[in-house]
Short mmCIF file of C-alpha atoms and ligand atoms in Angstrom, two decimals:
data_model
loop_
_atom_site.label_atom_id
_atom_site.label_comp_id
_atom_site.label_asym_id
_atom_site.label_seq_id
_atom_site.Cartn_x
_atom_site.Cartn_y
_atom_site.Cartn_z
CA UNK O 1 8.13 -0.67 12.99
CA UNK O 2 10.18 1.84 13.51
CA UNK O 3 7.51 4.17 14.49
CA UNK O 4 5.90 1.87 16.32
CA UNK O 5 8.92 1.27 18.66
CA UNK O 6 9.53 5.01 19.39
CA UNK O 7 5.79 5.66 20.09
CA UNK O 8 6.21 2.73 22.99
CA UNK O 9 9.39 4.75 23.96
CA UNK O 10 7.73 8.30 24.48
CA UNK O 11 5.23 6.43 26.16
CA UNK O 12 2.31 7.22 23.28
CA UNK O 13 -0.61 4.96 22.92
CA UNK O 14 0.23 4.28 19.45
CA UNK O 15 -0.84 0.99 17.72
CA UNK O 16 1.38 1.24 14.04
CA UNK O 17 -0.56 -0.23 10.85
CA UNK O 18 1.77 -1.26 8.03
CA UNK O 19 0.56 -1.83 4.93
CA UNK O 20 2.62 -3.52 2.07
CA UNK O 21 1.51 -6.10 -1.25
CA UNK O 22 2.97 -9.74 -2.01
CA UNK O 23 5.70 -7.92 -3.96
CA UNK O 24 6.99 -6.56 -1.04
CA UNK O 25 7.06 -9.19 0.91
CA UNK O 26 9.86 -10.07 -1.44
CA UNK O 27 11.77 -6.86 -0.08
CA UNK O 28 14.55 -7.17 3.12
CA UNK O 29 12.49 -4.30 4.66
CA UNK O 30 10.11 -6.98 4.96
CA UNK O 31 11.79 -9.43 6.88
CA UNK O 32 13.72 -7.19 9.27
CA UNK O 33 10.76 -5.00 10.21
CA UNK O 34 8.94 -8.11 11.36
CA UNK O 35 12.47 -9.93 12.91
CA UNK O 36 12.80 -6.37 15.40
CA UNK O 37 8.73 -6.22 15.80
CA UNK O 38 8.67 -9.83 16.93
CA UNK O 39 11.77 -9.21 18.86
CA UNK O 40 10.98 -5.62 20.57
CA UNK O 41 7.16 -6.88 20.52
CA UNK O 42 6.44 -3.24 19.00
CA UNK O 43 3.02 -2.48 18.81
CA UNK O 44 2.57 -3.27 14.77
CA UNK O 45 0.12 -4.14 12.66
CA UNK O 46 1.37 -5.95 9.48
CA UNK O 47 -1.09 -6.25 6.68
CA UNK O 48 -0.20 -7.69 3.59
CA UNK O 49 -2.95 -6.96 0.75
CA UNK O 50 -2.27 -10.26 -1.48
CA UNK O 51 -3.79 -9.16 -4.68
CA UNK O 52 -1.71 -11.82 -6.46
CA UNK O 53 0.45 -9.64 -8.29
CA UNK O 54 3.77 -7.34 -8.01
CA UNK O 55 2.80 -5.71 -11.69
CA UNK O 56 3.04 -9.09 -13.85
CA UNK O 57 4.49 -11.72 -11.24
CA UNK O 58 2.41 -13.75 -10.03
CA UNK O 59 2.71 -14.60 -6.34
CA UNK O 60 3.81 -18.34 -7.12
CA UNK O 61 6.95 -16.13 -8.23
CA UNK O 62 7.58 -14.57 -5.21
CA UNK O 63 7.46 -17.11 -2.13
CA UNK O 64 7.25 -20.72 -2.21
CA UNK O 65 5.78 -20.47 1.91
CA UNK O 66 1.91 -22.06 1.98
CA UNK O 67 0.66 -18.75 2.59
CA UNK O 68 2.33 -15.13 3.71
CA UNK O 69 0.93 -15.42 6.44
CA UNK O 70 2.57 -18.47 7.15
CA UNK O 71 5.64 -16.33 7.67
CA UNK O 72 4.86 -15.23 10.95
CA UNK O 73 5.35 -18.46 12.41
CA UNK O 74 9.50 -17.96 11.85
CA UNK O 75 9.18 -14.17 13.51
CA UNK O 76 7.32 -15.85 16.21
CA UNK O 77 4.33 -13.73 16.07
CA UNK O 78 0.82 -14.65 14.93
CA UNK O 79 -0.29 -14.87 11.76
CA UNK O 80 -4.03 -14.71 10.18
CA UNK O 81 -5.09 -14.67 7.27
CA UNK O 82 -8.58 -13.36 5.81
CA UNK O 83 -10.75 -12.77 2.89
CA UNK O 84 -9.93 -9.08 2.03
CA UNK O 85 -12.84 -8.75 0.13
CA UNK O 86 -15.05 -9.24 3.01
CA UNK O 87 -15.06 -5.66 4.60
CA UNK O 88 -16.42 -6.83 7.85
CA UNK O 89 -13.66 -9.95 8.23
CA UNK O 90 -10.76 -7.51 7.83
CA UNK O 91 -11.86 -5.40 10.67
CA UNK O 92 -12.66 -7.67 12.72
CA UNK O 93 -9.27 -9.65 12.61
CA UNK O 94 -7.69 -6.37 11.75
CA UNK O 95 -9.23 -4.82 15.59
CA UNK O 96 -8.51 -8.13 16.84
CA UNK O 97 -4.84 -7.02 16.08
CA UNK O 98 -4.78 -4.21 17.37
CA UNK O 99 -6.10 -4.96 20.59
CA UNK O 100 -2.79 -7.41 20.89
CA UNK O 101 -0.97 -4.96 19.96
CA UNK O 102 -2.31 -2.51 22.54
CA UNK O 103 -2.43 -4.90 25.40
CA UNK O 104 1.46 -5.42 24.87
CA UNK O 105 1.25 -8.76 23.24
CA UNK O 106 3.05 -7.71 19.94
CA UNK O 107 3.14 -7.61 16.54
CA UNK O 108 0.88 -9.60 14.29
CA UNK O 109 1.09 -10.33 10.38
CA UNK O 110 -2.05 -10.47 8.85
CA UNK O 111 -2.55 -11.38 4.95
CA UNK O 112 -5.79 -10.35 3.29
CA UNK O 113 -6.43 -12.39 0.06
CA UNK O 114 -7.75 -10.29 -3.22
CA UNK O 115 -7.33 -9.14 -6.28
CA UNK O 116 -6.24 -6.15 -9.05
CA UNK O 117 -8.83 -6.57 -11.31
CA UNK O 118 -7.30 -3.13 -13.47
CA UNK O 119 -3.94 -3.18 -14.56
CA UNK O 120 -1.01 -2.44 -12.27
CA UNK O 121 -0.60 1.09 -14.24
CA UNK O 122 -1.74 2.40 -17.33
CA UNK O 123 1.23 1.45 -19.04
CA UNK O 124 0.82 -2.46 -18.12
CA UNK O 125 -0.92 -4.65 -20.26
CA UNK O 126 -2.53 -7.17 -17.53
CA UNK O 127 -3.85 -9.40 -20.58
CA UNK O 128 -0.26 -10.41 -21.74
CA UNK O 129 -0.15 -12.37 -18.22
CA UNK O 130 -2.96 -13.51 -17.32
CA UNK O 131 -6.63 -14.68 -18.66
CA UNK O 132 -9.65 -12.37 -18.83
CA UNK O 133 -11.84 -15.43 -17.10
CA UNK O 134 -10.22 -14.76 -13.67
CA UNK O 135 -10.69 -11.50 -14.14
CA UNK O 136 -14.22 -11.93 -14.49
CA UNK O 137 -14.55 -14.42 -11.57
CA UNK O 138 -12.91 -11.63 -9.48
CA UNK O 139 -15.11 -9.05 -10.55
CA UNK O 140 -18.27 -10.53 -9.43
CA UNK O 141 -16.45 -10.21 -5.59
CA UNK O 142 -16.30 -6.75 -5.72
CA UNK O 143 -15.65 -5.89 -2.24
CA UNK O 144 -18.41 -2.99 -2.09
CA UNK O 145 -20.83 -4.72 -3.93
CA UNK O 146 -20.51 -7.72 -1.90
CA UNK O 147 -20.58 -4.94 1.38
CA UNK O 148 -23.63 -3.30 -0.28
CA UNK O 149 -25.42 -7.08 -0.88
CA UNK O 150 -24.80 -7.97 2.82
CA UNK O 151 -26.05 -4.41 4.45
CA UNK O 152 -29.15 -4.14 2.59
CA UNK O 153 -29.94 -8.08 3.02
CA UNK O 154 -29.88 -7.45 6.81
CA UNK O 155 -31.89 -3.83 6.61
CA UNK O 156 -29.42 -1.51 7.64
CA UNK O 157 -28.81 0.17 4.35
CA UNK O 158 -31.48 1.92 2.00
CA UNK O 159 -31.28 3.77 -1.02
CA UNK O 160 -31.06 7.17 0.83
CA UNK O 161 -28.04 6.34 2.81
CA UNK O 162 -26.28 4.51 -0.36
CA UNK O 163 -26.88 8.07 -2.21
CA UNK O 164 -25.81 10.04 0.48
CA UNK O 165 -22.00 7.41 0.83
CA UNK O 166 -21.61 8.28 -2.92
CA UNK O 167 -22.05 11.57 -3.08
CA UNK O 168 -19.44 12.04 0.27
CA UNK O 169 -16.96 9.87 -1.89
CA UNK O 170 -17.36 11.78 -4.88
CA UNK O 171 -16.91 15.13 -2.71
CA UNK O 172 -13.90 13.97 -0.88
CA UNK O 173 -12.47 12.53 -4.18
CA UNK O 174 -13.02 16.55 -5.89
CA UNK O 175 -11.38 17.92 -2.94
CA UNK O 176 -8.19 15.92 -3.03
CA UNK O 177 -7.87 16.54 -6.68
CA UNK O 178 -8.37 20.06 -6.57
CA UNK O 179 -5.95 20.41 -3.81
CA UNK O 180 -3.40 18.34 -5.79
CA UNK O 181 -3.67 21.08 -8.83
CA UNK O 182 -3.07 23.68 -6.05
CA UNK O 183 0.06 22.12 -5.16
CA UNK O 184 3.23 25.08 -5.55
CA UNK O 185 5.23 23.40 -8.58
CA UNK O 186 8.72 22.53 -7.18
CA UNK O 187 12.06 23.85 -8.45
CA UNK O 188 13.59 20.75 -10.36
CA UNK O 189 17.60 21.59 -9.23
CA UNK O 190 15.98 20.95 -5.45
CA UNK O 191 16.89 17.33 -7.20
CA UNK O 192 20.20 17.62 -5.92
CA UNK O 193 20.58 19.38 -2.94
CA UNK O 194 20.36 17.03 0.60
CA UNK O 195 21.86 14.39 -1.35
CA UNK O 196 25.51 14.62 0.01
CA UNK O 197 27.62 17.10 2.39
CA UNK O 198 29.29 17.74 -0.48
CA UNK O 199 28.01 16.88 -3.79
CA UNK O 200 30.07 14.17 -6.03
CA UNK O 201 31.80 15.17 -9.32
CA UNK O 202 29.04 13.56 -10.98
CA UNK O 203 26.12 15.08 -9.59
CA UNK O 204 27.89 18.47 -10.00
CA UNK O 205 27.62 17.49 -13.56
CA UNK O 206 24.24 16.41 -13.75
CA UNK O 207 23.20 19.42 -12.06
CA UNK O 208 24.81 21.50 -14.94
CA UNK O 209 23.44 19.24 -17.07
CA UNK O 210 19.78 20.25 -15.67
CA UNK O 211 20.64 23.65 -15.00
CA UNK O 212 21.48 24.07 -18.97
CA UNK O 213 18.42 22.45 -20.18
CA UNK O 214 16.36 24.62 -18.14
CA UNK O 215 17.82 28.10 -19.22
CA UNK O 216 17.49 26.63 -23.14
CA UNK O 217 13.88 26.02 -22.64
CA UNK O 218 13.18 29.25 -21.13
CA UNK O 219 15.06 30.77 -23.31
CA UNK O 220 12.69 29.30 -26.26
CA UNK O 221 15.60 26.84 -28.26
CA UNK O 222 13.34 23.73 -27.15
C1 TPP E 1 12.85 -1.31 -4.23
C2 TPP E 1 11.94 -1.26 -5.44
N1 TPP E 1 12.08 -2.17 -6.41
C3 TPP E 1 11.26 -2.16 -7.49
C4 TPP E 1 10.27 -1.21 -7.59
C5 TPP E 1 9.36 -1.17 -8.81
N2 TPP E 1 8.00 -1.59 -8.45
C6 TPP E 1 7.01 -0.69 -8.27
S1 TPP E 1 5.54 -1.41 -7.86
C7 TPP E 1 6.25 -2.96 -7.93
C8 TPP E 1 5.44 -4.17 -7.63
C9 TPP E 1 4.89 -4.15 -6.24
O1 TPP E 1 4.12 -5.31 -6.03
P1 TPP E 1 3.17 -5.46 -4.79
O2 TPP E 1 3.94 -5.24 -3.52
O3 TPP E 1 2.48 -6.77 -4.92
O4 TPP E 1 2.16 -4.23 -4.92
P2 TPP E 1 0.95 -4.04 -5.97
O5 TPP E 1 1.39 -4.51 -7.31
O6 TPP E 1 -0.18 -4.85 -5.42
O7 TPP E 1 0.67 -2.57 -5.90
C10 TPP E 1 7.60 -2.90 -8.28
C11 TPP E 1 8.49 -4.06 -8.46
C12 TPP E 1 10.15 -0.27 -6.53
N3 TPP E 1 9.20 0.67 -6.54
N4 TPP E 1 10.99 -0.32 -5.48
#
């Protein structure tokens, strides 16, 4: 929003795309970003990704409103809502959006309806909430598979071009991991510096705490 707001300000053609799940929707971020969108009419895109869980809550948990995107009725800005596993839909209403936005009619919230069908990490256990037959039902909406079913059905996708889309993805996915491992490994006690003007008592301690620990393991006690 933010963003969004100073763009229009400078005078940049910049349309802003938020991005945020049902958790956050719980969040006061939330709620003022879309209050000062609504009110500035900054040129924002909100989109929700409903995948009806923040880790183990279940939406139900988090709002009692018919739908999220039901919210942007009380920001006064509109509000659609759309089958996020339908690759096509999203863009559309997504560019739809956009094109609002652009024009100078606003802020929109959109909500895209899907699902986690993994676990939120791999330290959640997704079974001790909820049953493996959604799960299932879920998987067989796979949003690329269901992409892949509708391209091929009309004859604009064959076998070459499917290759060709997997082996980018699997090439882009290399690259970003091998420039991950490249990353310079950071100095830990960089932890407390820009916190305060002048640090408390207490991070002063901490920071001898650190500071300690590290000379012991270097120095081979560990
Ligand atoms: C302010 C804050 N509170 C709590 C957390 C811990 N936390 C990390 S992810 C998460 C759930 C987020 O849910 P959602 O927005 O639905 O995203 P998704 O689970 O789909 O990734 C929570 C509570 C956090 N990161 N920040």
């Amino acid at each position: 929003m933010g963003l969004a707001h100073a763009a229009r300000l400078k005078g940049d053609d910049v349309v802003a795309l938020a991005m945020v799940g049902d958790g956050g929707t719980s969040e006061g971020d939330f709620h003022e970003a879309l209050n000062f969108a609504a009110v500035w009419r900054a040129p924002v895109v909100f989109l929700v990704q409903n995948n009806g869980f923040a880790i183990s809550v279940p939406l139900a948990k988090q709002t009692a409103a018919p739908s999220l995107a039901h919210k942007a009725v009380g920001y006064g800005m509109p509000g659609r809502l759309v089958d996020g596993n339908d690759a096509a839909a999203v863009h559309e209403v997504l560019a739809d959006a956009v094109r609002h936005a652009r024009a100078g009619g606003g802020p929109t919230l959109v909500e895209a309806i899907t699902y986690r069908v993994d676990a939120h990490t791999n330290a959640d256990d997704a079974t001790r909430y909820r049953g493996d037959a959604e799960v299932e039902t879920w998987r067989g909406h796979d949003p690329i598979d269901l992409l892949e079913h509708e391209l091929t059905a009309r004859g604009l996708l064959d076998e070459e071009t499917k290759q060709a889309a997997r082996d980018a993805a699997e090439t882009m996915a290399a690259d970003l991991r091998a420039r991950m491992n490249q990353d310079a490994p950071l100095d830990p006690m960089e932890l407390f510096a820009h916190v305060y003007a002048e640090p408390t008592t207490q991070l002063r301690e901490q920071r001898a705490l650190l500071q300690a620990e590290i000379e012991a393991e270097q120095g081979g006690t560990h």
